[in-house]
Amino acid sequence: MYLLELAGTDDDFAATEAASAASDVTVVAGGLATAETLSDRISQLALTHRVSDLLGTAQPTVAAARETLESAALHRTGSVAVRARDVRGATGVSTQATERELGSVLVEAGFTVDLEDPDHELRVVFAGSPSVGDSPAADVASGADAGACAIGWLATDPPRTFTERAPTERPFFQPGSMDPTLARALVNIAGAQPGTTVLDPMCGTGGLLIEAGLVGATPVGVDALEKMVQGTRENLGTLIDEEFAVCRGDARRLPFADDAADAVVFDAPYGRQTKITGETLAALVGDALADARRLAARTVIVGDRSWQTVAEEAGWTVTAHFQRRVHRSLDRHILVLER
Ligand SMILES: C[S@@+](CC[C@H](N)C(=O)[O-])C[C@H]1O[C@@H](n2cnc3c(N)ncnc32)[C@H](O)[C@@H]1O
């Protein structure tokens, strides 16, 4: 059993991404989930940071954490560092007192303490109630509604490189480019991995395609504007090693054979009207979703409103809907669609 430390404030969204690389993901507290098994894709997740081998869970108090550690089978020797965390400051438990207290349990059990370069790091994570983000519905199992403490040996803490790929750092940048952390979560939810083809039919500057390429999928992009096509080619050519294809086209009638992709993922234009076609945005998104359904069995669509009815009219089944506040006047809706 594993302990996943989730990033962000929408636990269901993070857990849905985690489920692309782990089985039986269950949110046990705000920012904390457990999983039964992991795949080697775990280090590719945007919203799962540290992963630990779970030793046990307890009530969120130092005494309960101590008791759980004392009764756990430790199966390790060598030097240790105890690192405690109070996720989002939700429990108010003293992390310093926890580190001292649980450190002394490990010393009594024969470990030496090395805070600089320990053989093993013991994670002690206190967390409050799970958040539900702004999402209207969540399909991921939620295991608790009170706080918890989880203890585990750190197994992996992948380096974070997302800020290095901030849209403004890329060769081609336009306002509205998607942030790489969100883009990575979306392509993971779409199922991007080596051997798959991921299509973004409205690729803009290529934010989603960069992340699809970085997890080993073959990215294919289309945009109605030549400027975006050239810019995405430049970004992909600089940032990924995988082969890719980008062309100018209309997302409503793409020049690809049926089932050409494993997944479609796109960020629909925001606003009431598209400048590009002059038709209503709903008609554009509806036609694009109908063509997406011809091309792949799964689509992840992002928009400034819920495209649920439009997606259902295009024949899709909506399997998850997440809503994220961007600022006071903009919510982002994310729909996961299955054919
Ligand atoms: C919200 S932006 C995508 C932003 C992108 N995710 C990024 O990271 O830069 C929407 C894109 O859809 C394109 N677009 C609008 N109508 C289109 C259509 N009918 N076919 C293809 N692309 C279209 C626009 O040119 C724009 O680049």
PDB file of N, CA and C in Angstrom, residues 284-337:
ATOM      1  N   LEU A 284     -19.320  25.433 -32.758  1.00  0.00           N
ATOM      2  CA  LEU A 284     -17.934  25.046 -33.050  1.00  0.00           C
ATOM      3  C   LEU A 284     -17.506  23.880 -32.147  1.00  0.00           C
ATOM      4  N   VAL A 285     -17.762  24.016 -30.838  1.00  0.00           N
ATOM      5  CA  VAL A 285     -17.328  22.976 -29.897  1.00  0.00           C
ATOM      6  C   VAL A 285     -18.095  21.677 -30.163  1.00  0.00           C
ATOM      7  N   GLY A 286     -19.393  21.798 -30.455  1.00  0.00           N
ATOM      8  CA  GLY A 286     -20.201  20.604 -30.748  1.00  0.00           C
ATOM      9  C   GLY A 286     -19.662  19.861 -31.965  1.00  0.00           C
ATOM     10  N   ASP A 287     -19.358  20.607 -33.018  1.00  0.00           N
ATOM     11  CA  ASP A 287     -18.836  19.949 -34.232  1.00  0.00           C
ATOM     12  C   ASP A 287     -17.448  19.356 -33.976  1.00  0.00           C
ATOM     13  N   ALA A 288     -16.635  20.089 -33.208  1.00  0.00           N
ATOM     14  CA  ALA A 288     -15.286  19.579 -32.905  1.00  0.00           C
ATOM     15  C   ALA A 288     -15.387  18.301 -32.058  1.00  0.00           C
ATOM     16  N   LEU A 289     -16.344  18.278 -31.114  1.00  0.00           N
ATOM     17  CA  LEU A 289     -16.499  17.075 -30.274  1.00  0.00           C
ATOM     18  C   LEU A 289     -17.038  15.895 -31.087  1.00  0.00           C
ATOM     19  N   ALA A 290     -17.891  16.191 -32.066  1.00  0.00           N
ATOM     20  CA  ALA A 290     -18.409  15.100 -32.908  1.00  0.00           C
ATOM     21  C   ALA A 290     -17.259  14.497 -33.728  1.00  0.00           C
ATOM     22  N   ASP A 291     -16.385  15.356 -34.257  1.00  0.00           N
ATOM     23  CA  ASP A 291     -15.267  14.809 -35.041  1.00  0.00           C
ATOM     24  C   ASP A 291     -14.271  14.092 -34.124  1.00  0.00           C
ATOM     25  N   ALA A 292     -14.084  14.625 -32.904  1.00  0.00           N
ATOM     26  CA  ALA A 292     -13.179  13.978 -31.947  1.00  0.00           C
ATOM     27  C   ALA A 292     -13.655  12.548 -31.658  1.00  0.00           C
ATOM     28  N   ARG A 293     -14.965  12.371 -31.597  1.00  0.00           N
ATOM     29  CA  ARG A 293     -15.539  11.056 -31.280  1.00  0.00           C
ATOM     30  C   ARG A 293     -15.274  10.048 -32.401  1.00  0.00           C
ATOM     31  N   ARG A 294     -15.150  10.556 -33.607  1.00  0.00           N
ATOM     32  CA  ARG A 294     -14.791   9.696 -34.747  1.00  0.00           C
ATOM     33  C   ARG A 294     -13.319   9.267 -34.637  1.00  0.00           C
ATOM     34  N   LEU A 295     -12.502  10.127 -34.021  1.00  0.00           N
ATOM     35  CA  LEU A 295     -11.045   9.930 -34.055  1.00  0.00           C
ATOM     36  C   LEU A 295     -10.484   9.174 -32.865  1.00  0.00           C
ATOM     37  N   ALA A 296     -11.173   9.214 -31.699  1.00  0.00           N
ATOM     38  CA  ALA A 296     -10.612   8.577 -30.498  1.00  0.00           C
ATOM     39  C   ALA A 296     -11.728   8.178 -29.544  1.00  0.00           C
ATOM     40  N   ALA A 297     -11.438   7.203 -28.690  1.00  0.00           N
ATOM     41  CA  ALA A 297     -12.447   6.694 -27.756  1.00  0.00           C
ATOM     42  C   ALA A 297     -12.562   7.547 -26.500  1.00  0.00           C
ATOM     43  N   ARG A 298     -11.583   8.439 -26.281  1.00  0.00           N
ATOM     44  CA  ARG A 298     -11.615   9.283 -25.077  1.00  0.00           C
ATOM     45  C   ARG A 298     -11.223  10.711 -25.441  1.00  0.00           C
ATOM     46  N   THR A 299     -11.925  11.658 -24.827  1.00  0.00           N
ATOM     47  CA  THR A 299     -11.554  13.071 -25.001  1.00  0.00           C
ATOM     48  C   THR A 299     -11.550  13.759 -23.641  1.00  0.00           C
ATOM     49  N   VAL A 300     -10.596  14.633 -23.456  1.00  0.00           N
ATOM     50  CA  VAL A 300     -10.625  15.536 -22.298  1.00  0.00           C
ATOM     51  C   VAL A 300     -10.735  16.939 -22.869  1.00  0.00           C
ATOM     52  N   ILE A 301     -11.790  17.644 -22.482  1.00  0.00           N
ATOM     53  CA  ILE A 301     -12.015  19.005 -23.002  1.00  0.00           C
ATOM     54  C   ILE A 301     -12.023  20.006 -21.854  1.00  0.00           C
ATOM     55  N   VAL A 302     -11.365  21.127 -22.070  1.00  0.00           N
ATOM     56  CA  VAL A 302     -11.329  22.223 -21.099  1.00  0.00           C
ATOM     57  C   VAL A 302     -12.075  23.400 -21.707  1.00  0.00           C
ATOM     58  N   GLY A 303     -12.849  24.119 -20.891  1.00  0.00           N
ATOM     59  CA  GLY A 303     -13.545  25.286 -21.422  1.00  0.00           C
ATOM     60  C   GLY A 303     -13.875  26.269 -20.318  1.00  0.00           C
ATOM     61  N   ASP A 304     -14.365  27.428 -20.705  1.00  0.00           N
ATOM     62  CA  ASP A 304     -14.742  28.434 -19.708  1.00  0.00           C
ATOM     63  C   ASP A 304     -16.164  28.210 -19.211  1.00  0.00           C
ATOM     64  N   ARG A 305     -16.787  27.131 -19.678  1.00  0.00           N
ATOM     65  CA  ARG A 305     -18.120  26.730 -19.208  1.00  0.00           C
ATOM     66  C   ARG A 305     -18.199  25.212 -19.346  1.00  0.00           C
ATOM     67  N   SER A 306     -19.230  24.621 -18.746  1.00  0.00           N
ATOM     68  CA  SER A 306     -19.374  23.180 -18.902  1.00  0.00           C
ATOM     69  C   SER A 306     -19.938  22.878 -20.286  1.00  0.00           C
ATOM     70  N   TRP A 307     -19.213  22.072 -21.051  1.00  0.00           N
ATOM     71  CA  TRP A 307     -19.717  21.678 -22.368  1.00  0.00           C
ATOM     72  C   TRP A 307     -20.466  20.347 -22.282  1.00  0.00           C
ATOM     73  N   GLN A 308     -20.997  20.027 -21.087  1.00  0.00           N
ATOM     74  CA  GLN A 308     -21.604  18.714 -20.862  1.00  0.00           C
ATOM     75  C   GLN A 308     -22.745  18.407 -21.840  1.00  0.00           C
ATOM     76  N   THR A 309     -23.713  19.322 -21.970  1.00  0.00           N
ATOM     77  CA  THR A 309     -24.860  19.047 -22.854  1.00  0.00           C
ATOM     78  C   THR A 309     -24.399  18.909 -24.294  1.00  0.00           C
ATOM     79  N   VAL A 310     -23.494  19.808 -24.696  1.00  0.00           N
ATOM     80  CA  VAL A 310     -22.977  19.781 -26.068  1.00  0.00           C
ATOM     81  C   VAL A 310     -22.241  18.450 -26.306  1.00  0.00           C
ATOM     82  N   ALA A 311     -21.493  18.000 -25.308  1.00  0.00           N
ATOM     83  CA  ALA A 311     -20.742  16.743 -25.445  1.00  0.00           C
ATOM     84  C   ALA A 311     -21.710  15.561 -25.554  1.00  0.00           C
ATOM     85  N   GLU A 312     -22.755  15.581 -24.725  1.00  0.00           N
ATOM     86  CA  GLU A 312     -23.726  14.477 -24.764  1.00  0.00           C
ATOM     87  C   GLU A 312     -24.472  14.471 -26.105  1.00  0.00           C
ATOM     88  N   GLU A 313     -24.787  15.659 -26.598  1.00  0.00           N
ATOM     89  CA  GLU A 313     -25.455  15.729 -27.905  1.00  0.00           C
ATOM     90  C   GLU A 313     -24.555  15.189 -29.017  1.00  0.00           C
ATOM     91  N   ALA A 314     -23.240  15.302 -28.806  1.00  0.00           N
ATOM     92  CA  ALA A 314     -22.305  14.778 -29.811  1.00  0.00           C
ATOM     93  C   ALA A 314     -22.080  13.268 -29.629  1.00  0.00           C
ATOM     94  N   GLY A 315     -22.775  12.671 -28.639  1.00  0.00           N
ATOM     95  CA  GLY A 315     -22.710  11.219 -28.479  1.00  0.00           C
ATOM     96  C   GLY A 315     -21.761  10.735 -27.398  1.00  0.00           C
ATOM     97  N   TRP A 316     -21.108  11.646 -26.684  1.00  0.00           N
ATOM     98  CA  TRP A 316     -20.156  11.241 -25.647  1.00  0.00           C
ATOM     99  C   TRP A 316     -20.855  10.939 -24.322  1.00  0.00           C
ATOM    100  N   THR A 317     -20.241  10.084 -23.513  1.00  0.00           N
ATOM    101  CA  THR A 317     -20.658   9.900 -22.116  1.00  0.00           C
ATOM    102  C   THR A 317     -19.675  10.679 -21.247  1.00  0.00           C
ATOM    103  N   VAL A 318     -20.207  11.538 -20.368  1.00  0.00           N
ATOM    104  CA  VAL A 318     -19.340  12.329 -19.487  1.00  0.00           C
ATOM    105  C   VAL A 318     -19.018  11.477 -18.262  1.00  0.00           C
ATOM    106  N   THR A 319     -17.738  11.140 -18.050  1.00  0.00           N
ATOM    107  CA  THR A 319     -17.389  10.291 -16.900  1.00  0.00           C
ATOM    108  C   THR A 319     -16.846  11.093 -15.719  1.00  0.00           C
ATOM    109  N   ALA A 320     -16.417  12.312 -15.939  1.00  0.00           N
ATOM    110  CA  ALA A 320     -15.996  13.166 -14.820  1.00  0.00           C
ATOM    111  C   ALA A 320     -16.102  14.626 -15.237  1.00  0.00           C
ATOM    112  N   HIS A 321     -16.385  15.466 -14.256  1.00  0.00           N
ATOM    113  CA  HIS A 321     -16.506  16.911 -14.487  1.00  0.00           C
ATOM    114  C   HIS A 321     -15.822  17.625 -13.336  1.00  0.00           C
ATOM    115  N   PHE A 322     -14.811  18.399 -13.632  1.00  0.00           N
ATOM    116  CA  PHE A 322     -14.104  19.172 -12.606  1.00  0.00           C
ATOM    117  C   PHE A 322     -14.263  20.645 -12.930  1.00  0.00           C
ATOM    118  N   GLN A 323     -14.352  21.428 -11.868  1.00  0.00           N
ATOM    119  CA  GLN A 323     -14.510  22.869 -12.057  1.00  0.00           C
ATOM    120  C   GLN A 323     -13.452  23.570 -11.219  1.00  0.00           C
ATOM    121  N   ARG A 324     -12.685  24.435 -11.834  1.00  0.00           N
ATOM    122  CA  ARG A 324     -11.582  25.093 -11.122  1.00  0.00           C
ATOM    123  C   ARG A 324     -11.693  26.598 -11.287  1.00  0.00           C
ATOM    124  N   ARG A 325     -11.631  27.285 -10.157  1.00  0.00           N
ATOM    125  CA  ARG A 325     -11.696  28.742 -10.175  1.00  0.00           C
ATOM    126  C   ARG A 325     -10.352  29.296 -10.650  1.00  0.00           C
ATOM    127  N   VAL A 326     -10.360  30.081 -11.724  1.00  0.00           N
ATOM    128  CA  VAL A 326      -9.114  30.697 -12.200  1.00  0.00           C
ATOM    129  C   VAL A 326      -9.003  32.091 -11.590  1.00  0.00           C
ATOM    130  N   HIS A 327     -10.056  32.903 -11.714  1.00  0.00           N
ATOM    131  CA  HIS A 327     -10.199  34.137 -10.966  1.00  0.00           C
ATOM    132  C   HIS A 327     -11.689  34.438 -10.888  1.00  0.00           C
ATOM    133  N   ARG A 328     -12.014  35.585 -10.302  1.00  0.00           N
ATOM    134  CA  ARG A 328     -13.415  35.858  -9.976  1.00  0.00           C
ATOM    135  C   ARG A 328     -14.369  35.658 -11.147  1.00  0.00           C
ATOM    136  N   SER A 329     -13.910  36.040 -12.346  1.00  0.00           N
ATOM    137  CA  SER A 329     -14.843  35.953 -13.471  1.00  0.00           C
ATOM    138  C   SER A 329     -14.519  34.805 -14.428  1.00  0.00           C
ATOM    139  N   LEU A 330     -13.616  33.921 -14.032  1.00  0.00           N
ATOM    140  CA  LEU A 330     -13.331  32.783 -14.924  1.00  0.00           C
ATOM    141  C   LEU A 330     -13.209  31.481 -14.143  1.00  0.00           C
ATOM    142  N   ASP A 331     -14.080  30.541 -14.477  1.00  0.00           N
ATOM    143  CA  ASP A 331     -13.966  29.171 -13.988  1.00  0.00           C
ATOM    144  C   ASP A 331     -13.529  28.323 -15.163  1.00  0.00           C
ATOM    145  N   ARG A 332     -12.718  27.323 -14.878  1.00  0.00           N
ATOM    146  CA  ARG A 332     -12.343  26.394 -15.940  1.00  0.00           C
ATOM    147  C   ARG A 332     -13.083  25.090 -15.691  1.00  0.00           C
ATOM    148  N   HIS A 333     -13.751  24.591 -16.709  1.00  0.00           N
ATOM    149  CA  HIS A 333     -14.467  23.316 -16.594  1.00  0.00           C
ATOM    150  C   HIS A 333     -13.690  22.261 -17.367  1.00  0.00           C
ATOM    151  N   ILE A 334     -13.516  21.121 -16.753  1.00  0.00           N
ATOM    152  CA  ILE A 334     -12.792  20.020 -17.395  1.00  0.00           C
ATOM    153  C   ILE A 334     -13.732  18.828 -17.449  1.00  0.00           C
ATOM    154  N   LEU A 335     -13.971  18.310 -18.643  1.00  0.00           N
ATOM    155  CA  LEU A 335     -14.828  17.140 -18.794  1.00  0.00           C
ATOM    156  C   LEU A 335     -14.001  15.979 -19.322  1.00  0.00           C
ATOM    157  N   VAL A 336     -14.216  14.803 -18.756  1.00  0.00           N
ATOM    158  CA  VAL A 336     -13.611  13.587 -19.287  1.00  0.00           C
ATOM    159  C   VAL A 336     -14.729  12.830 -20.010  1.00  0.00           C
ATOM    160  N   LEU A 337     -14.504  12.533 -21.277  1.00  0.00           N
ATOM    161  CA  LEU A 337     -15.554  11.951 -22.127  1.00  0.00           C
ATOM    162  C   LEU A 337     -15.123  10.593 -22.657  1.00  0.00           C
TER     163      LEU A 337
END
